[in-house]
Amino acid sequence: METVVTLTLNGEMVSARADQTLLDVIREQKIDLPTLCHMQGLSERGGCRLCVVEVQGAPRPMAACVTPVTEGMVVRTHTPELEHQRRLVVELLLAERNHVCAVCVVNGHCDLQWAAAKLGVASVRYEYLHPDLTMDASHARFVLDHNRCILCTRCVRVCDEVEGAHTWDIAGRGIKTRVITDLSRPWGDSPSCTSCGKCVQVCPTGALFEKGATVAEMTKERDFVGWIIRGRTKREWTW
Amino acid sequence: MNRIELQAIADKEIERQQELKCRVLCCASTACLSSGGQEVRKALQDELKAAGLTKDVQVVATGCKGLCSRGPVVEVTGPAQERVLYANVTAEAAQQIVRQHLVGGQPVNDYRLDADSPFFTKQVRVVLSNSGIVDPERIEDYIARQGYAALGHALREMTPEEVCLAIRRSGLRGRGGAGYATGLKWDLVRKADGRDKYVIANGDEGDPGAYMDRTLMESDPHRVLEGMALAGYAVGAEQGFLYVRGEYPLAVKRLERAIKAAERQGVLGSRIFDSNFNFRVDIRIGAGAFVCGEETALMSSIMGRRGEPRPRPPYPAQSGLWNSPTLINNVETFGNIAPIILNGPEWYAAMGTEKSKGTKIFALTGNVNNTGLIEVPMGITLREIVFEIGGGIPDGRTFKAAQTGGPSGGCIPAEYLDTPVDYESLTALGSMMGSGGLIVMDDQTSMVDVAKFYMEFCMDESCGKCVPCRVGTAQMHRLLSRLIAGEASAADLATLEELCRMVKALSLCGLGQSAPNPILSTLKYFRAEYEARLKSGAAHGAPSQEAA
């Protein structure tokens, strides 16, 4: 039997299943909360810190995607302080690498761009770090551009958890962290890559895109992870 | 092995030591070895051989005696001998000690160290009680000093509940920094459901200038193992992991030997003390990431994954290694367990302050005369540590601040020198107890430079998982660099403070949450130093031309 808990979300009483995360409940209630590393169907990472919410009694804001609901929780999602801190996080991301929307393949279809627009980020108060990063165009169909990567690791997780190839991983640490294919060999030489393209579809920015796409041409199919997982668990496919 | 056999080993070893005329204890810890301890020991042995004293005098390679700045340290002790300490011993001095002191009976005053100086008398050695006295590579030495007696006692006379209760009543708190009540944590793991449970000793000590755990592991490895075995019995675990950072090869070597010796004697392994309790300890060596000292990242590393922290809950006590309930404590915490069981929780709780019991080891470094490793009762004032034990500031300089807690801590200025050193008081000052690094700074130190040093450390050691820590530390470092270069405006300083608050609130793990502390605490007490570095004309909030 599923246990049901009751919590207070932005002043309203809400009921939820005990196995849900706060983010599940917030999305069910149609509250608009930006996320970047979260993706329905993949394991949670809790890394982008955009979904932080205020939980009464907690010493600091909690990331909703990795916080299980508990009975009697009192949660606020959009205090001015939280909104301000979310803006700072997005500004840090924009200053970290080379996010120039005007020349980006996903201009207009980018999760980072959307988050910035929604949060009202009009300018960046930090110095642009402009690291000297490379691109990997060795794959026949796809391109990796480190300059646009925000290290959400959706590509790593989808490749490992859904495709089962685990071609992607992360190397280095801190500001020098990079996504890599296999043991940091060119993507095109990767023996484990199945060229399924799932990583490209889940990538929130223009870091992964299809070869040949030019400015604003690359659109991404976000729902397919959910479809695959539903199909698998309900055994809807036979072949 | 049973308790009678253990006692027999102890008696035999004590008898052997009594029969010697005297013992020469040479520190063989990393600090003294690096200043020539190995040559001193060899010179002593050669000279003794030449004097024909090898039967009467034994040279023992022991652990750390604490006064690391004056190493190599040598102690002469014996049943009918006055205890004499020598410092800065060279190979020539060693020969002189043998000829003049051991043969002639006259201590060599040139190298003699006053054993009654405050550095020694002000200390209370509980965890380090064997350090510098026993040979860390001989289990008999440890057993002769009541080693493994606590384990034998607990396995026969106490239930796991009673062990947990004893630790709870002792008031012991985690020595890794956060100060969570150890007994409470043990009880949580004991009560947790799970077929397999694990015990982890965190020896991934990474704070700049701190070496408490290294010294304990090098000087008295059996103490740590006994504490872990007691924890295993108390929480119902049969497997322990000792996570040692890769930069501590000597500690790893001695721990490996200690584990083998303990297994041979039947005080670790299967059916310990002929009971039904089995406990095995394996060593895991870190690969050089500071963040692996964070408990969830450490567990991830033990499981062979990338050393990245994960959000809590679930806490390790519910779901840790391979999703099993896991007890994780600092190495120094485990060092406290055996004395508590042997002497009783009341004895332990009598030391320290109301909320912080027992003693704490500090690595005293920086601009202070006696640098080294000290163990002091909780509640001692900073003034006593710096000016009595530490012997004051060298070159006639004045004390400016003490940095505690490493990159997670903060600076305590001179006006708080009389603050008692305990968990709550240090936190109230904007610093923290931390794992025990204590860096003394004199009036020549620039606090902005100190803040930048720690920020550079945090930036390099951030794992990169969460955005506030990964990018935030880099930006804070940028802003501090600009400030130091005289290029920052008042607006930049405001941006820095705002960023500090955000990174503290939003980071995923303790590393990021505490990374801004060195900036925040120096800003709190030394704001004028920051403002003096602002671009001329930009001080005191007046916006500069560029910022306007």
Short mmCIF file of C-alpha atoms in Angstrom, two decimals, chain A residues 19 45 192:
data_model
loop_
_atom_site.label_atom_id
_atom_site.label_comp_id
_atom_site.label_asym_id
_atom_site.label_seq_id
_atom_site.Cartn_x
_atom_site.Cartn_y
_atom_site.Cartn_z
CA ASP A 19 8.09 7.84 -2.61
CA ARG A 45 21.98 14.48 -9.81
CA SER A 192 31.34 1.75 -27.23
#
